[in-house]
Coordinates of C-alpha atoms and ligand atoms in Angstrom, one line a residue:
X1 CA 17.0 -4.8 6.4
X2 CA 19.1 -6.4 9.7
X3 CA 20.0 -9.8 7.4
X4 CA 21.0 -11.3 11.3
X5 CA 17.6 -11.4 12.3
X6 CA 16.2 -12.9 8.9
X7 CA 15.8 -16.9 8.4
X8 CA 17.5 -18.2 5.8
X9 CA 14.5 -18.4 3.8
X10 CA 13.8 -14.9 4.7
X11 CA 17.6 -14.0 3.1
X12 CA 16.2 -16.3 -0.2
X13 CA 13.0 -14.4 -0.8
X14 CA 14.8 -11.0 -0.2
X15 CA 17.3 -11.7 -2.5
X16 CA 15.2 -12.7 -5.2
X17 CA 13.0 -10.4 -4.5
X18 CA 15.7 -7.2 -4.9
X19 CA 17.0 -9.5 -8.1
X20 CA 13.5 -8.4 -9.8
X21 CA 13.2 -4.8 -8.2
X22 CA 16.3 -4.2 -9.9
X23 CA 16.2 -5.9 -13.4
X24 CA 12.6 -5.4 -14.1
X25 CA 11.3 -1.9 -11.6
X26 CA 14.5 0.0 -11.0
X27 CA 15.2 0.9 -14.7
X28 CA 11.9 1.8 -16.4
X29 CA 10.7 3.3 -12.5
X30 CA 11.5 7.3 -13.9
X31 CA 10.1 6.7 -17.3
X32 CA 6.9 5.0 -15.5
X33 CA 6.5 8.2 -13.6
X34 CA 7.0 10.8 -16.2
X35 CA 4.5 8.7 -19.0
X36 CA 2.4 7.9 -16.1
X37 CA 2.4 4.6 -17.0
X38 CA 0.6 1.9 -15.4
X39 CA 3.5 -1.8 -16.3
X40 CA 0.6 -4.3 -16.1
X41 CA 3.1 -6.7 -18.0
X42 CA 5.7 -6.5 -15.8
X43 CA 3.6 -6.7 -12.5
X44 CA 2.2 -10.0 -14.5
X45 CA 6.2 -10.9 -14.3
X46 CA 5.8 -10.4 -10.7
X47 CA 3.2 -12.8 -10.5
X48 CA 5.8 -15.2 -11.9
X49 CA 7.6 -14.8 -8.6
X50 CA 4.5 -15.1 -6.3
X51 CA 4.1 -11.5 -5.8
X52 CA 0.0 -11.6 -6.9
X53 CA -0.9 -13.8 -4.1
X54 CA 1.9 -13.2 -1.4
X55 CA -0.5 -13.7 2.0
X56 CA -3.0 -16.1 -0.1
X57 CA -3.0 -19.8 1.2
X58 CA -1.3 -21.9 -1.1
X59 CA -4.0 -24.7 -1.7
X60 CA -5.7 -21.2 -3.2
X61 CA -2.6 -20.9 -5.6
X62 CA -0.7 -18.2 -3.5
X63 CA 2.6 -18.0 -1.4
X64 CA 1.4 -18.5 1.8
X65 CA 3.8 -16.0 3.1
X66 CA 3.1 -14.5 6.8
X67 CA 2.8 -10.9 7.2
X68 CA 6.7 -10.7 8.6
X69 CA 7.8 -12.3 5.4
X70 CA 5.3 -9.7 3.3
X71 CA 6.9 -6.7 4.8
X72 CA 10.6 -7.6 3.3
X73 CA 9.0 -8.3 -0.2
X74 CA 7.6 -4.8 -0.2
X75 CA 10.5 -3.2 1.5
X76 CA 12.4 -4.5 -1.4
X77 CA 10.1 -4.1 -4.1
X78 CA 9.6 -0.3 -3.2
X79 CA 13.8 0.3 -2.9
X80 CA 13.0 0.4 -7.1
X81 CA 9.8 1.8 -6.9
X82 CA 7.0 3.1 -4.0
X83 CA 4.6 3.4 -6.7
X84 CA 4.2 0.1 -8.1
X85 CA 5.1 -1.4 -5.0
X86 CA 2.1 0.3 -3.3
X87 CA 0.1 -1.0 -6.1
X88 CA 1.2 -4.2 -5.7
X89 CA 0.4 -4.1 -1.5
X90 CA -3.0 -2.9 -2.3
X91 CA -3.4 -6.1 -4.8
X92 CA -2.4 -8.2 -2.1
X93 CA -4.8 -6.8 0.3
X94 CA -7.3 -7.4 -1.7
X95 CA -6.9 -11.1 -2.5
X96 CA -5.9 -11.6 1.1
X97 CA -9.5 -10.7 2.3
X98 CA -10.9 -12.7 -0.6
X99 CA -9.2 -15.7 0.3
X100 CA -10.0 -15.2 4.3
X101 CA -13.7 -14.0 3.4
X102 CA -14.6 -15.3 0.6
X103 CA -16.5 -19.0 -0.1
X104 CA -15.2 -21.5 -1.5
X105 CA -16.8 -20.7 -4.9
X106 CA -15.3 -16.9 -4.8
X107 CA -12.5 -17.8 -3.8
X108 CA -12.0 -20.5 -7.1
X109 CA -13.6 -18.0 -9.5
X110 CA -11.2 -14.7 -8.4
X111 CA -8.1 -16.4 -7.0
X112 CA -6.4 -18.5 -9.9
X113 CA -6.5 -15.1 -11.4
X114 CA -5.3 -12.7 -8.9
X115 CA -2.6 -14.9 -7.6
X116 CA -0.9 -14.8 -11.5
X117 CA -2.4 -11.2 -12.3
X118 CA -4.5 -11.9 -15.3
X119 CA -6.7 -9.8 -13.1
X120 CA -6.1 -7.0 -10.6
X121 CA -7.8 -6.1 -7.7
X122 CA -8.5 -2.7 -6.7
X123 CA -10.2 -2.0 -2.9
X124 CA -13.3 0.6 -2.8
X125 CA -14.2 2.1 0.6
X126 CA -13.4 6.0 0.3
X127 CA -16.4 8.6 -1.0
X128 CA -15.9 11.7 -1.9
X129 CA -18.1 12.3 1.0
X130 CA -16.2 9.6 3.4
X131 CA -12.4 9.5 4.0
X132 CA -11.4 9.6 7.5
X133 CA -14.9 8.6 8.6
X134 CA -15.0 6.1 6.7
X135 CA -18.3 4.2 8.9
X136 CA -20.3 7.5 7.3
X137 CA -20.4 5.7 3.8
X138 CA -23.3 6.4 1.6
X139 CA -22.7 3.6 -1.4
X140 CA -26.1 1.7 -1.2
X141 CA -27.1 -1.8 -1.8
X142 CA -30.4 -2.8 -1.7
X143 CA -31.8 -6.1 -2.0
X144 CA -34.1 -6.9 -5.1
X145 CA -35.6 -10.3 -6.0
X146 CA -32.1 -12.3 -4.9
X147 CA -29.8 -9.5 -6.0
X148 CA -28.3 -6.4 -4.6
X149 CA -28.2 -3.1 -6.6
X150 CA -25.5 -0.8 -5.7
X151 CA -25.8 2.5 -6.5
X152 CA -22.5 5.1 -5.3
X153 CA -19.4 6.9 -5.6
X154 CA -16.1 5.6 -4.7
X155 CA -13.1 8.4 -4.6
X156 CA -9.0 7.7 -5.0
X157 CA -9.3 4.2 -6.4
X158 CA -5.9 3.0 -7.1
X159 CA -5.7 0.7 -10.0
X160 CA -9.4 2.2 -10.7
X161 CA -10.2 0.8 -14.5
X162 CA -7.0 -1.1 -15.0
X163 CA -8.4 -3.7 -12.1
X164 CA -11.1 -6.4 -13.2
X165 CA -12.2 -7.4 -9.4
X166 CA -13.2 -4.5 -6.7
X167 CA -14.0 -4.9 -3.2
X168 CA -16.5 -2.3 -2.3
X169 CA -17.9 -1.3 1.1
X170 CA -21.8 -0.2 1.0
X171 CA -24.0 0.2 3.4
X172 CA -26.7 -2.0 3.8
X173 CA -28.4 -1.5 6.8
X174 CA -28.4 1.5 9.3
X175 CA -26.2 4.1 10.5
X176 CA -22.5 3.3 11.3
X177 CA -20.2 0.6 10.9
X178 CA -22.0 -2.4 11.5
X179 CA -24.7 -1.2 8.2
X180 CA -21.9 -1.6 5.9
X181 CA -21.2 -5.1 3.9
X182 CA -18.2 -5.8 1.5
X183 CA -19.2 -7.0 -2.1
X184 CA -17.3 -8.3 -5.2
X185 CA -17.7 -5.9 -7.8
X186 CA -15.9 -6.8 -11.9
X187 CA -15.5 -4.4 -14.1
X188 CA -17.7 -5.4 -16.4
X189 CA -20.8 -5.5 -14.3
X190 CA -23.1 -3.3 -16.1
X191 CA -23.9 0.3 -14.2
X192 CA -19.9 0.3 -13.5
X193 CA -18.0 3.7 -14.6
X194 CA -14.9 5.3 -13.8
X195 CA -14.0 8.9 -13.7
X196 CA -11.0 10.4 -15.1
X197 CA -7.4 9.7 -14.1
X198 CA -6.1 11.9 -11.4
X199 CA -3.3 13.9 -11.6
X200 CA -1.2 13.7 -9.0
X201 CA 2.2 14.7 -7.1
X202 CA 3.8 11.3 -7.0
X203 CA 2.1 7.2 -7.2
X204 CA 2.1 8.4 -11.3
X205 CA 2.7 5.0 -12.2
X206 CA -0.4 3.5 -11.4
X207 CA -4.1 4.9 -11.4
X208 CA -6.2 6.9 -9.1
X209 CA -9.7 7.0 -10.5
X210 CA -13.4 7.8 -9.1
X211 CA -15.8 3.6 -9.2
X212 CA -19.2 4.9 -9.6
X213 CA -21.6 2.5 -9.6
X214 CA -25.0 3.7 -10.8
X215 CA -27.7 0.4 -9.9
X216 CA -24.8 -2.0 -10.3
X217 CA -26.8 -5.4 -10.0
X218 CA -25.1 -8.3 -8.2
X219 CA -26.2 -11.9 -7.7
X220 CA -26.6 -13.1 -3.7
X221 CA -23.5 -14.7 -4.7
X222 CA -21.4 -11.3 -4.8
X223 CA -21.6 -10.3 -1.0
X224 CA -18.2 -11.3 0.6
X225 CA -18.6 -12.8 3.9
X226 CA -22.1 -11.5 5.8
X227 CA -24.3 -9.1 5.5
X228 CA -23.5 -6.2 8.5
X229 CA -19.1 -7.8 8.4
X230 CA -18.3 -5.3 5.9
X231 CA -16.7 -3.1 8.4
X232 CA -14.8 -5.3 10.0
X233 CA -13.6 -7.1 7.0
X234 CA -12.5 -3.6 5.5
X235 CA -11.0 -2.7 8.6
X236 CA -9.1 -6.4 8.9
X237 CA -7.7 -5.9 5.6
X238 CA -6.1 -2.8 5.9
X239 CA -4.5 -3.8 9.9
X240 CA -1.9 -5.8 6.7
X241 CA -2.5 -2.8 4.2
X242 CA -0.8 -0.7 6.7
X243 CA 1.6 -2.7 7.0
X244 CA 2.5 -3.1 3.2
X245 CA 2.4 0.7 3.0
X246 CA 4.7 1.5 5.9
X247 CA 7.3 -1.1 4.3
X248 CA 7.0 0.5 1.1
X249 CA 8.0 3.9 3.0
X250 CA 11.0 1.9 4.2
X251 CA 11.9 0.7 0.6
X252 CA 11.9 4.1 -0.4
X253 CA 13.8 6.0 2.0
X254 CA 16.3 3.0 2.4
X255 CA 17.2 3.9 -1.5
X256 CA 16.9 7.3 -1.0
X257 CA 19.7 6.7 2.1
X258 CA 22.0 4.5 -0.1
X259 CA 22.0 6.5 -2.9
X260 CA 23.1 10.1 -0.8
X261 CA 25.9 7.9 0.6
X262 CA 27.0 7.6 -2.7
X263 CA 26.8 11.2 -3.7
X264 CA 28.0 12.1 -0.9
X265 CA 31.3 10.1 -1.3
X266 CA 31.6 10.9 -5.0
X267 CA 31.1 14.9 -4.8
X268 CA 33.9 17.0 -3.4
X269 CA 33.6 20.5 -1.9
X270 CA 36.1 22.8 0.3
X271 CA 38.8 20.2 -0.8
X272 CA 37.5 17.7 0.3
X273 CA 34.6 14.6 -0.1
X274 CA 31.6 15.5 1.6
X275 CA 31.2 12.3 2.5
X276 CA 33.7 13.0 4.6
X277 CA 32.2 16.6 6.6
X278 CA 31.2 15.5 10.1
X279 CA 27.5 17.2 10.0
X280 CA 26.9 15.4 7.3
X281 CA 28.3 12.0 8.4
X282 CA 26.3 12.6 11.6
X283 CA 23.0 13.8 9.2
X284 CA 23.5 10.1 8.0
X285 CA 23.9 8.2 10.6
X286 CA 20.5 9.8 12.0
X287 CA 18.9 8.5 8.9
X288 CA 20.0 5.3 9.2
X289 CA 19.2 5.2 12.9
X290 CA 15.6 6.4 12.8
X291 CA 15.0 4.3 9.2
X292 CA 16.2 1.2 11.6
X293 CA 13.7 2.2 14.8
X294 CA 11.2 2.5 11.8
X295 CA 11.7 -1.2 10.5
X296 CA 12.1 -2.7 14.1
X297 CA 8.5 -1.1 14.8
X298 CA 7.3 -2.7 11.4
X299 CA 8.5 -5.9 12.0
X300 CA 6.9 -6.0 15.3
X301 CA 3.4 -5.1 13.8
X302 CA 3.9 -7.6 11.3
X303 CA 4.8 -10.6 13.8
X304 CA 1.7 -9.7 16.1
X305 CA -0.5 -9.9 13.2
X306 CA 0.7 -13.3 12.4
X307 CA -0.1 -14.7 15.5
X308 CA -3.3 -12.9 15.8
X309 CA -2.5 -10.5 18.9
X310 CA -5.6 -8.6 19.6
X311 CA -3.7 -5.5 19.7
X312 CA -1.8 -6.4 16.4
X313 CA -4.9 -3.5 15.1
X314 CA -3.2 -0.9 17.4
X315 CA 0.6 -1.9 16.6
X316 CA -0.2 -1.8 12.8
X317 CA -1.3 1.8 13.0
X318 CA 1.9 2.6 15.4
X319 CA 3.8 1.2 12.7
X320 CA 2.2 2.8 10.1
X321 CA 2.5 6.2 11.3
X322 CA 6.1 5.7 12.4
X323 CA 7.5 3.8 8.8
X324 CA 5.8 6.8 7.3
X325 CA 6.3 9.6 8.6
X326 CA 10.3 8.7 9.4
X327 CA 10.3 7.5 5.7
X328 CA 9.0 11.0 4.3
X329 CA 11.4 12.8 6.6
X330 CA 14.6 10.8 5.3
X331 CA 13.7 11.1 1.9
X332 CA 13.3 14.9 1.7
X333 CA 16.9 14.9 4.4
X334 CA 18.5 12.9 1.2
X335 CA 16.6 15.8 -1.3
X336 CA 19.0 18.4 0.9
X337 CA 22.1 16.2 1.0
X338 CA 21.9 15.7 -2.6
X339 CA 22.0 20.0 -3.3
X340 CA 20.1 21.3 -6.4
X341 CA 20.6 17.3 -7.8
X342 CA 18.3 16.3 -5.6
X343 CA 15.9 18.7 -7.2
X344 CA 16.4 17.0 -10.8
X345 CA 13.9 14.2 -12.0
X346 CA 17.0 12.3 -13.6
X347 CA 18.6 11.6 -9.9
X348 CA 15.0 10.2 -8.7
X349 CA 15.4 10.8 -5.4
X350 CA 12.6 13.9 -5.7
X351 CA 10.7 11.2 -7.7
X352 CA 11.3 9.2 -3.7
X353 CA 10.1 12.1 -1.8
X354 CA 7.1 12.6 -3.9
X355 CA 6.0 9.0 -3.6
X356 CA 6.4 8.9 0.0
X357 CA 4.5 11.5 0.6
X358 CA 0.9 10.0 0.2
X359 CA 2.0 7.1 2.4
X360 CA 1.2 9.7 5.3
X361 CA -2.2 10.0 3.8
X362 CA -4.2 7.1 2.4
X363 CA -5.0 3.5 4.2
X364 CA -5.8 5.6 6.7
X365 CA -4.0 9.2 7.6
X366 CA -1.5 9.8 10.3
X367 CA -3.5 11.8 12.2
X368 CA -6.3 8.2 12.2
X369 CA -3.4 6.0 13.4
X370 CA -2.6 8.8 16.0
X371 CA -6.9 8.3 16.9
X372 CA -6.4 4.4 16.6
X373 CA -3.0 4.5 18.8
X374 CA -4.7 6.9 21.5
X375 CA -8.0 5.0 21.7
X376 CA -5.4 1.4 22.1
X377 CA -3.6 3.5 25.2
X378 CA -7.0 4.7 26.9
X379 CA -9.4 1.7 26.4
X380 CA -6.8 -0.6 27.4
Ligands
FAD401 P1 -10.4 13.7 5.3 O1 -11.0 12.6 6.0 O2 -11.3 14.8 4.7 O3 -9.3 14.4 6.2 C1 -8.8 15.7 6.0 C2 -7.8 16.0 7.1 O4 -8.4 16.0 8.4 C3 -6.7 15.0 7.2 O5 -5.4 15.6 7.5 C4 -7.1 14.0 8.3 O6 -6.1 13.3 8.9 C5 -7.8 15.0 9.2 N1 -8.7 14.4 10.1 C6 -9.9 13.8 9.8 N2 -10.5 13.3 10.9 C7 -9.7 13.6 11.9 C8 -9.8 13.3 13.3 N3 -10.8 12.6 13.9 N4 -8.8 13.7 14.1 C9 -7.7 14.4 13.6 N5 -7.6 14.7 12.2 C10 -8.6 14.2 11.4 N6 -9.1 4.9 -0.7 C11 -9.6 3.7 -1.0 O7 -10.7 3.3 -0.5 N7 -9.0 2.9 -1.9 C12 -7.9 3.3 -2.6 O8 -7.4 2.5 -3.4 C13 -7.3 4.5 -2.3 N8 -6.2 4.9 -2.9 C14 -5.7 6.2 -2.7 C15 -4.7 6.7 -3.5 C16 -4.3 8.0 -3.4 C17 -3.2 8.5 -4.3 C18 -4.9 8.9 -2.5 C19 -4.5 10.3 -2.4 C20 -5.9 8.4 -1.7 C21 -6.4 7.1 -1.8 N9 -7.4 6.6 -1.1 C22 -8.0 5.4 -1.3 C23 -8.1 7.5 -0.2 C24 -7.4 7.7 1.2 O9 -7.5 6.6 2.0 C25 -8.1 9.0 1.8 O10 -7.6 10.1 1.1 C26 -7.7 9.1 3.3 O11 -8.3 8.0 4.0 C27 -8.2 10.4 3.9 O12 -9.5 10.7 3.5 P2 -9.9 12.2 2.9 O13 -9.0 12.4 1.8 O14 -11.3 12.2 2.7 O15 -9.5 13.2 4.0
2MC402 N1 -8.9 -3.8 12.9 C1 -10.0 -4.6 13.2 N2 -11.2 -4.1 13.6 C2 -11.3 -2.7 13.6 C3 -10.2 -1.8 13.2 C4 -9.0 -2.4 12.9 N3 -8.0 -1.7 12.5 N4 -10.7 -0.6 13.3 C5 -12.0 -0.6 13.7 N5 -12.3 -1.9 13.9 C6 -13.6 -2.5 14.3 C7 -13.9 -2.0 15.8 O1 -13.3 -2.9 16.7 C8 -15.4 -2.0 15.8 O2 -15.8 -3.4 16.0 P1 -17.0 -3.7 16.9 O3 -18.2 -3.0 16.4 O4 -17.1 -5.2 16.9 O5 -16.7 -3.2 18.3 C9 -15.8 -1.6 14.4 O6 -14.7 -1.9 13.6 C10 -16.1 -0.1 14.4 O7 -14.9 0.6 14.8 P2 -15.0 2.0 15.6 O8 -16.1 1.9 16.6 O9 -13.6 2.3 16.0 O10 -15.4 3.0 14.4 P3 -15.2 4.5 14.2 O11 -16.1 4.9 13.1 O12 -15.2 5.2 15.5 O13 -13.7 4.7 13.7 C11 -11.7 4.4 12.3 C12 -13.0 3.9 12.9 C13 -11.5 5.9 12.4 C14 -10.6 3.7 13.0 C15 -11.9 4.0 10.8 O14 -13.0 4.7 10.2 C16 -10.7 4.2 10.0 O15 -9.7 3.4 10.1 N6 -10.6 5.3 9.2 C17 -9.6 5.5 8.2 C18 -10.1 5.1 6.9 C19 -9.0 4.5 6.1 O16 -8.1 3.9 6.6 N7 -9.2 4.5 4.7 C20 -8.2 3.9 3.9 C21 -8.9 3.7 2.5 S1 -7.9 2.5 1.6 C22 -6.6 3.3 0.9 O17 -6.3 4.4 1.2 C23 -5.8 2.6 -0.1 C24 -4.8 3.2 -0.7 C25 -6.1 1.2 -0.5

């Protein structure tokens, strides 16, 4: 994080921000992944701080914070842990597009709640059927006497079951993106199941569960925004999802980095530190370089989402596939400076490299923001 080019509230909320990482993620983060255990109470703590509603207006009980301040929070958060720090973007994403979508009545029933994390929000638009392709959606809603029934199966939920309020993408009209609309679905809606918890190489602290929603009815009252938006409103959300997930990436890898400096200048071989071998000292330096492109590219994505740039869409996946890909690759470079330690749960940087390595995948795969950066340089 370059402090020079933060404000001095900037400086505030990082600090305090890192304050909680490290008293309340950093020393439970292993355990969290070994038990696979999903800290509700402490992300309620987080709450405390703001972190349940960091981009929700604050007449609407959140922080208000723009997307440039967002980034830093979950840079910070995720230097103690990528998994509940991804948990925690995806939360945010959610009450986001409730607060920018939602109606006045949606957005005093769900937000009070979100924004201190009595409830948490888990967002639906993958099938087992859909992932990339995500406009080829099957999840139904049909209208019946004033309600919509949905009937469908959502895949990879994170916070699937632990989460009271879901935002779930079905389609409602024809083919494509413009027949899908976004609903608010609770969890206890009757017709609302979950599948089993997935096991999985790294996010262990937090679940990834199947929604399946067999003739879930919903009052008029549960669509969010208008009928045909849902697209759109899924896709708006995750140009900020992205975002949150590339930070994370950079949270991760930034511990990763700071903690092989300090192996590094603590283990001794051929006589000497190895902190103090030039190819290794140069390996660093790399990392630190690339990790610094990574968070300039970020930042930039962030600021031309705040002010609305109509390519902000294009820069977010840029970012995106940068943060994560460079974030993956320092990790597994501190892995090999750490020797077999870095192969040992109790050091936690292979906990660092296992984490990081789904943020290539979900809220969209490298190889879509490769489709959405291409598409930005050809249609321009
Ligand atoms: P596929 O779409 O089947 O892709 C398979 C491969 O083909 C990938 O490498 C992909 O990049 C490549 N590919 C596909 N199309 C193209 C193309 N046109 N050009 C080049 N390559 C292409 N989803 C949610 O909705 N909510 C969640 O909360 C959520 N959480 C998740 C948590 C975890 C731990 C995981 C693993 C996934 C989660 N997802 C979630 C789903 C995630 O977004 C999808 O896995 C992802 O979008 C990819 O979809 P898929 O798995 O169906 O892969
Ligand atoms: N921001 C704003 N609008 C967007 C957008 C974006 N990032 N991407 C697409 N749109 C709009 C687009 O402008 C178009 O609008 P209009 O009809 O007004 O012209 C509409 O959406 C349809 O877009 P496309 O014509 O590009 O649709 P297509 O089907 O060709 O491709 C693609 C869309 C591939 C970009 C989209 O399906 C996609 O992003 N796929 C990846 C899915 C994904 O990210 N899943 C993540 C699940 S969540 C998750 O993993 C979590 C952990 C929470």
């Amino acid at each position: 994080m370059t402090g020079t080019l933060l404000t001095d509230d900037q400086k505030a909320l990082v600090e305090t921000t890192l304050d909680f990482a490290r008293d309340h993620l950093a020393p439970n983060a292993l355990d969290w992944d070994r038990d696979k255990h999903f800290p509700v109470d402490v992300l309620r703590k987080a709450a405390g701080l703001g972190l349940g509603g960091v981009y929700v207006r604050e007449e609407a009980g959140g922080c208000g914070l723009s997307r440039a301040d967002g980034v830093l929070v979950f840079e910070c958060l995720a230097s103690a842990c990528p998994s509940i720090a991804g948990y925690l973007s995806i939360h945010n994403m959610v009450a986001w597009m409730i607060d920018h979508y939602g109606d006045d009545a949606q957005r005093e029933r769900l937000l009070p709640r979100l924004c201190a994390m009595d409830d948490l929000a888990s967002y639906c638009l993958t099938e087992p059927g859909a992932g990339s392709d995500a406009a080829a959606l099957t999840t139904r809603a049909v209208p019946d006497g004033g309600h919509w029934v949905l009937t469908g199966v959502k895949q990879f939920i994170s916070g699937a079951g632990a989460s009271q309020t879901y935002v779930v993408m079905a389609r409602t009209g024809g083919d494509g993106p413009g027949g899908v609309s976004a609903f608010l679905v609770d969890r206890d809606d009757p017709g609302v199941g979950f599948g089993p918890d997935e096991r999985k190489m790294g996010w262990n602290a937090q679940p990834t569960r199947q929604v399946v929603l067999d003739a879930v009815r919903l009052p008029a009252g549960r669509l969010l925004g208008r009928e045909g938006d849902g697209f759109r409103i899924a896709m708006n959300g995750l140009n900020g999802g992205r975002l949150g997930i590339a930070a994370c990436s950079l949270g991760g890898a930034r511990s990763a980095l700071d903690r092989s400096l300090a192996h590094l200048a603590d283990r001794e071989a051929f006589g000497r530190r190895l902190l103090d071998a030039e190819a290794l000292r140069f390996r660093l330096a790399d990392m630190a370089t690339e990790l610094a492109a990574a968070r300039a590219l970020v930042r930039q994505a962030a600021e031309a989402l705040d002010r609305g740039d109509a390519q902000a869409p294009y820069l977010c996946a840029m970012a995106k596939r940068f943060a994560t890909d460079t974030g993956y690759t320092v990790a597994d470079r501190a892995l090999q400076l750490h020797g077999g330690y870095g192969y040992l749960s109790e050091y936690g940087i292979e906990k660092i490299v296992r984490d990081l390595r789904v943020h290539q995948i979900l809220e969209g795969t490298n190889e879509i923001m490769r489709v959405i950066v291409a598409r930005g340089l050809t249609e321009a």
